[in-house]
């Protein structure tokens, strides 16, 4: 916990320094600590992305980052102090009971951050993606080694900045910092409801009641989680009665950042678009700078994807770069991004085309534990939300959020309807309904206490989630131990041994335990399961090969001779 806290202080200093400088460059007059930090993380992510094309995100990058942070802090000391003192002043304005709950929730999320990661994708590609960025930067054709390495989410680029791999190998806690920002945001909204009585503030003030669910995302750099955080903040700003140019700029930047992190967040572009259409005369002057930022992010997105996969809009398969020797073979891409594979997490492989719509619905909602429960809740929300908004005469702006949810649901039905892509909308509307039912401060605080108790149980007591998931790797929660007060747990929950292996000109490290097909965990680079390598060789007649003796030159897929 202590080491993680120190890393968060460093993140806060650099993000705030960059955020203030970035805000000033856009003409934003004033930001709170949450928005300032996120804007800083956005600008740092862009800087790190550019750096990664030329070298590893390691100590040299941190020398530049720290130097620029100190420079921005020196030039904007008054603003930096103002942001800090305003945050402290807001905490002091909380009632005693709210301050206690805020402190308890913050300590719990710090403790959760020190536990073993819970998310299984951490073991398949999160750790390795960050590791490649720290040791080499972007590597040509890296997706030929392991298809998931081609994703390199903008959030993993941010995490590679703050993994401090050149000093320590157990700091993987950017999501924890992001959760801390959300926690402060939520308690601010609760305090605002208690003092002003705005029901929309109560909606966001009830966010801590979802922590038993959200806490499972914070001990690994899941790119889904920051999208949730940015969306909640964006929804709050969008629902404000008065729209200013600062609000429009911030919402647009949050949206661009979210899309750069996760392509499925593209529906959030609806919010700045609606604001622009409604208030064009007021907001048109901000268009040029925002178009430039959006164009830069799109350019970096295209160049990154092209370098890693040969597909500029990966995971979309259009505009394939056939002339690049390291482009992932279309045979492999077409198979793994087919509807059969994209839906194989709940429909048996190769059964999608022959499955009726009714059977698809049954499989998704009735046979998938947690996925089914969330799916049923989401379907219920999609059906009743317009009725509730109209009957209760709620702000019409809520219909835009509903429209974005509906649009995303439709898009996912044609791709991969995994709940983690849309669950933040489900949580938002569940909290909206809850805010219509709970309005007594005493009862709200009682529910807060129950929520903190439930989170404490999850953080400190081993539990079985076998009834909620069929995935054996997710049936046990990760708990806090006394040693974690100082030393956090490793970045991987997979206690893995590795063996040396080779194929063609490539030597690699292969996990001994191959019960999980895509597992790489925290193996030395390059790392890939030999089971996966053999599967690609026998199934697609391709093997991964190095482009030269230097790993920095990347990988390509070689057709196995005799299989023409």
Coordinates of C-alpha atoms in Angstrom, one line a residue, residues 80-373:
X80 CA -1.4 23.9 -9.1
X81 CA -1.8 25.1 -5.5
X82 CA -5.3 26.3 -6.3
X83 CA -6.4 22.9 -7.6
X84 CA -4.9 21.2 -4.6
X85 CA -6.3 23.6 -2.0
X86 CA -9.8 23.4 -3.7
X87 CA -9.8 19.6 -3.4
X88 CA -8.7 19.8 0.3
X89 CA -11.3 22.5 0.9
X90 CA -14.1 20.3 -0.6
X91 CA -13.1 17.3 1.6
X92 CA -13.1 19.6 4.7
X93 CA -16.6 20.8 3.7
X94 CA -17.9 17.2 3.9
X95 CA -19.9 16.2 7.0
X96 CA -18.1 14.1 9.6
X97 CA -19.8 10.9 8.5
X98 CA -19.1 11.5 4.8
X99 CA -15.4 12.2 5.6
X100 CA -15.2 8.9 7.5
X101 CA -16.8 7.0 4.6
X102 CA -14.5 8.7 2.1
X103 CA -11.4 7.8 4.1
X104 CA -12.6 4.2 4.5
X105 CA -13.4 3.8 0.8
X106 CA -10.1 5.3 -0.2
X107 CA -8.2 2.9 2.1
X108 CA -10.1 0.0 0.8
X109 CA -9.3 0.8 -2.8
X110 CA -5.7 1.2 -1.9
X111 CA -5.8 -2.2 -0.2
X112 CA -7.5 -3.7 -3.2
X113 CA -4.8 -2.3 -5.5
X114 CA -2.2 -4.1 -3.5
X115 CA -3.8 -7.5 -4.1
X116 CA -3.3 -10.0 -6.9
X117 CA -5.0 -9.0 -10.2
X118 CA -8.4 -10.5 -10.7
X119 CA -9.0 -10.0 -14.4
X120 CA -8.0 -12.9 -16.6
X121 CA -7.0 -10.7 -19.6
X122 CA -4.2 -9.4 -17.4
X123 CA -2.6 -12.9 -17.8
X124 CA -3.1 -13.1 -21.5
X125 CA -1.9 -9.7 -22.7
X126 CA -2.0 -6.8 -20.3
X127 CA 1.3 -7.6 -18.6
X128 CA 3.1 -8.4 -21.8
X129 CA 1.8 -5.4 -23.7
X130 CA 3.1 -3.1 -21.0
X131 CA 6.3 -5.1 -20.9
X132 CA 7.0 -4.7 -24.6
X133 CA 6.3 -1.0 -24.3
X134 CA 8.7 -0.6 -21.4
X135 CA 11.5 -2.6 -23.1
X136 CA 11.1 -1.8 -26.8
X137 CA 8.3 0.6 -27.5
X138 CA 6.1 -0.3 -30.5
X139 CA 7.4 -3.4 -32.3
X140 CA 6.6 -4.1 -35.9
X141 CA 4.3 -7.0 -36.4
X142 CA 4.1 -7.8 -32.7
X143 CA 0.6 -9.3 -33.3
X144 CA 2.2 -12.1 -35.2
X145 CA 3.7 -13.4 -32.0
X146 CA 0.4 -13.1 -30.0
X147 CA -2.7 -11.7 -31.7
X148 CA -3.8 -9.8 -28.5
X149 CA -0.5 -7.9 -28.4
X150 CA -1.7 -6.0 -31.4
X151 CA -4.3 -4.1 -29.4
X152 CA -1.9 -1.9 -27.3
X153 CA -4.8 0.2 -25.8
X154 CA -4.1 3.8 -25.1
X155 CA -4.6 2.9 -21.4
X156 CA -1.8 0.3 -21.6
X157 CA 0.4 3.0 -23.0
X158 CA -0.5 5.2 -20.0
X159 CA 0.2 2.2 -17.7
X160 CA 3.6 1.7 -19.2
X161 CA 4.5 5.2 -18.2
X162 CA 3.6 4.5 -14.6
X163 CA 4.8 0.9 -14.2
X164 CA 8.3 2.1 -13.2
X165 CA 9.7 -1.2 -14.6
X166 CA 13.3 0.2 -14.4
X167 CA 12.9 0.4 -10.6
X168 CA 10.3 -2.1 -9.4
X169 CA 8.2 -4.9 -11.0
X170 CA 5.0 -4.8 -8.9
X171 CA 3.4 -1.5 -9.8
X172 CA 0.4 -2.1 -12.0
X173 CA -2.0 0.3 -10.4
X174 CA -3.1 3.0 -12.7
X175 CA -6.7 1.8 -12.4
X176 CA -6.5 2.3 -8.7
X177 CA -5.5 5.9 -9.2
X178 CA -8.4 6.3 -11.6
X179 CA -10.7 4.8 -9.0
X180 CA -9.5 7.3 -6.5
X181 CA -10.5 10.1 -8.8
X182 CA -14.0 8.5 -9.2
X183 CA -14.3 8.1 -5.5
X184 CA -13.6 11.8 -4.9
X185 CA -16.0 12.7 -7.7
X186 CA -18.8 10.5 -6.1
X187 CA -18.4 11.9 -2.6
X188 CA -18.5 15.4 -4.0
X189 CA -21.8 14.7 -5.6
X190 CA -23.2 13.1 -2.5
X191 CA -22.2 16.2 -0.5
X192 CA -23.7 18.4 -3.1
X193 CA -27.0 16.5 -2.9
X194 CA -27.1 16.8 0.9
X195 CA -26.6 20.6 0.6
X196 CA -28.5 21.5 -2.5
X197 CA -31.0 18.6 -3.0
X198 CA -30.2 18.1 -6.8
X199 CA -31.4 14.6 -7.6
X200 CA -29.0 14.2 -10.5
X201 CA -26.1 14.8 -8.0
X202 CA -27.6 12.0 -6.0
X203 CA -27.4 9.7 -9.0
X204 CA -23.6 10.1 -9.1
X205 CA -23.4 10.2 -5.3
X206 CA -24.7 6.7 -5.2
X207 CA -21.7 5.3 -7.2
X208 CA -20.1 3.9 -4.1
X209 CA -23.0 1.4 -3.9
X210 CA -21.5 -0.2 -7.0
X211 CA -18.0 -0.6 -5.6
X212 CA -18.3 -4.3 -4.9
X213 CA -18.5 -4.7 -8.6
X214 CA -16.1 -1.9 -9.7
X215 CA -13.3 -2.9 -7.3
X216 CA -12.6 -6.1 -9.3
X217 CA -11.2 -3.9 -12.1
X218 CA -8.7 -1.9 -10.1
X219 CA -5.8 -4.2 -9.5
X220 CA -5.0 -4.6 -13.2
X221 CA -4.9 -2.0 -16.0
X222 CA -8.2 -3.0 -17.6
X223 CA -8.9 -0.5 -20.4
X224 CA -12.7 -0.9 -19.8
X225 CA -12.5 0.7 -16.4
X226 CA -11.2 4.2 -17.4
X227 CA -14.0 4.3 -20.0
X228 CA -16.5 3.8 -17.1
X229 CA -14.9 6.6 -15.1
X230 CA -14.8 9.0 -18.0
X231 CA -18.3 8.2 -19.0
X232 CA -19.7 8.9 -15.5
X233 CA -17.9 12.3 -15.4
X234 CA -19.0 13.1 -18.9
X235 CA -22.6 12.2 -18.1
X236 CA -22.5 14.5 -15.1
X237 CA -21.2 17.4 -17.2
X238 CA -23.7 16.7 -20.0
X239 CA -26.6 16.8 -17.6
X240 CA -25.7 20.2 -16.3
X241 CA -28.3 22.9 -17.0
X242 CA -25.7 25.3 -18.5
X243 CA -23.4 24.4 -21.3
X244 CA -20.2 26.4 -21.6
X245 CA -17.3 26.2 -24.0
X246 CA -15.2 24.7 -21.2
X247 CA -17.8 21.9 -20.7
X248 CA -17.8 21.2 -24.4
X249 CA -14.0 21.0 -24.6
X250 CA -13.7 18.7 -21.6
X251 CA -16.5 16.4 -22.8
X252 CA -14.9 16.2 -26.2
X253 CA -11.4 15.4 -24.8
X254 CA -12.9 12.8 -22.4
X255 CA -14.6 11.2 -25.4
X256 CA -11.5 11.2 -27.6
X257 CA -9.5 9.7 -24.7
X258 CA -12.1 7.0 -24.1
X259 CA -12.2 6.0 -27.8
X260 CA -8.4 5.9 -27.9
X261 CA -8.5 3.5 -25.0
X262 CA -11.4 1.4 -26.2
X263 CA -12.9 1.5 -29.7
X264 CA -16.3 0.3 -28.3
X265 CA -16.5 3.8 -26.6
X266 CA -17.2 5.3 -30.0
X267 CA -20.9 5.8 -29.1
X268 CA -19.7 8.5 -26.6
X269 CA -19.0 10.7 -29.6
X270 CA -22.7 11.3 -29.6
X271 CA -22.4 13.7 -26.7
X272 CA -20.1 16.4 -28.0
X273 CA -21.9 16.1 -31.4
X274 CA -25.3 16.8 -29.8
X275 CA -23.9 19.7 -27.8
X276 CA -22.3 21.1 -31.0
X277 CA -25.5 20.9 -33.0
X278 CA -27.6 22.5 -30.1
X279 CA -25.1 25.3 -29.4
X280 CA -23.1 25.7 -32.6
X281 CA -23.1 29.5 -32.5
X282 CA -21.5 29.4 -29.1
X283 CA -19.1 26.5 -29.5
X284 CA -17.9 26.8 -33.1
X285 CA -14.8 28.8 -32.1
X286 CA -13.5 25.7 -30.2
X287 CA -13.9 23.4 -33.3
X288 CA -10.5 24.0 -34.8
X289 CA -8.4 23.1 -31.8
X290 CA -10.5 20.1 -31.0
X291 CA -10.4 18.9 -34.7
X292 CA -6.6 19.2 -34.5
X293 CA -6.5 17.1 -31.3
X294 CA -8.9 14.5 -32.7
X295 CA -6.9 14.3 -36.0
X296 CA -3.7 13.8 -34.0
X297 CA -5.2 11.0 -32.0
X298 CA -6.6 9.3 -35.1
X299 CA -3.2 9.6 -36.8
X300 CA -1.4 8.0 -33.8
X301 CA -4.1 5.3 -33.6
X302 CA -3.7 4.4 -37.3
X303 CA 0.2 4.5 -37.2
X304 CA 0.2 2.4 -34.0
X305 CA -2.1 -0.3 -35.4
X306 CA -0.3 -0.4 -38.7
X307 CA 3.0 -0.9 -37.0
X308 CA 1.7 -3.6 -34.7
X309 CA -0.6 -5.5 -37.0
X310 CA -0.6 -4.1 -40.5
X311 CA -4.3 -3.2 -40.1
X312 CA -4.7 0.6 -39.7
X313 CA -8.1 0.4 -37.9
X314 CA -7.5 -2.8 -36.0
X315 CA -9.6 -4.5 -34.7
X316 CA -11.5 -3.6 -37.8
X317 CA -10.1 -5.6 -40.8
X318 CA -10.5 -3.0 -43.5
X319 CA -7.7 -1.2 -45.3
X320 CA -5.2 -4.1 -44.8
X321 CA -1.6 -3.1 -45.6
X322 CA -0.7 -5.9 -48.0
X323 CA 2.7 -4.5 -48.9
X324 CA 4.1 -4.8 -45.4
X325 CA 6.0 -8.0 -44.7
X326 CA 4.8 -8.1 -41.1
X327 CA 1.0 -7.7 -41.7
X328 CA -0.9 -10.5 -39.9
X329 CA -2.1 -13.0 -42.4
X330 CA -5.8 -12.4 -43.4
X331 CA -6.5 -16.1 -42.8
X332 CA -5.8 -15.7 -39.1
X333 CA -7.6 -12.4 -38.8
X334 CA -10.7 -13.5 -40.6
X335 CA -11.0 -16.5 -38.3
X336 CA -10.4 -14.9 -35.0
X337 CA -12.7 -11.9 -35.8
X338 CA -15.5 -13.9 -37.3
X339 CA -18.8 -14.0 -35.5
X340 CA -18.2 -17.6 -34.5
X341 CA -15.2 -16.6 -32.5
X342 CA -16.4 -13.2 -31.3
X343 CA -19.4 -14.9 -29.7
X344 CA -17.7 -18.2 -28.7
X345 CA -17.6 -17.0 -25.0
X346 CA -21.3 -18.0 -24.7
X347 CA -22.1 -20.0 -27.9
X348 CA -20.1 -23.1 -28.8
X349 CA -17.4 -22.5 -31.4
X350 CA -18.6 -22.9 -35.0
X351 CA -22.2 -23.0 -33.9
X352 CA -23.1 -19.4 -34.4
X353 CA -24.3 -19.6 -38.0
X354 CA -26.6 -22.5 -37.3
X355 CA -28.0 -21.1 -34.0
X356 CA -31.4 -19.4 -34.1
X357 CA -32.0 -15.9 -32.7
X358 CA -34.0 -17.4 -29.8
X359 CA -31.2 -19.8 -28.9
X360 CA -28.7 -17.0 -29.0
X361 CA -30.8 -15.0 -26.5
X362 CA -31.2 -18.1 -24.3
X363 CA -27.5 -18.8 -24.3
X364 CA -26.6 -15.2 -23.5
X365 CA -29.2 -14.5 -20.8
X366 CA -29.7 -17.9 -19.2
X367 CA -26.5 -19.9 -19.4
X368 CA -23.8 -17.4 -18.4
X369 CA -24.0 -16.6 -14.7
X370 CA -22.9 -13.0 -14.1
X371 CA -23.1 -12.2 -17.8
X372 CA -26.7 -13.4 -17.9
X373 CA -27.7 -11.4 -14.8

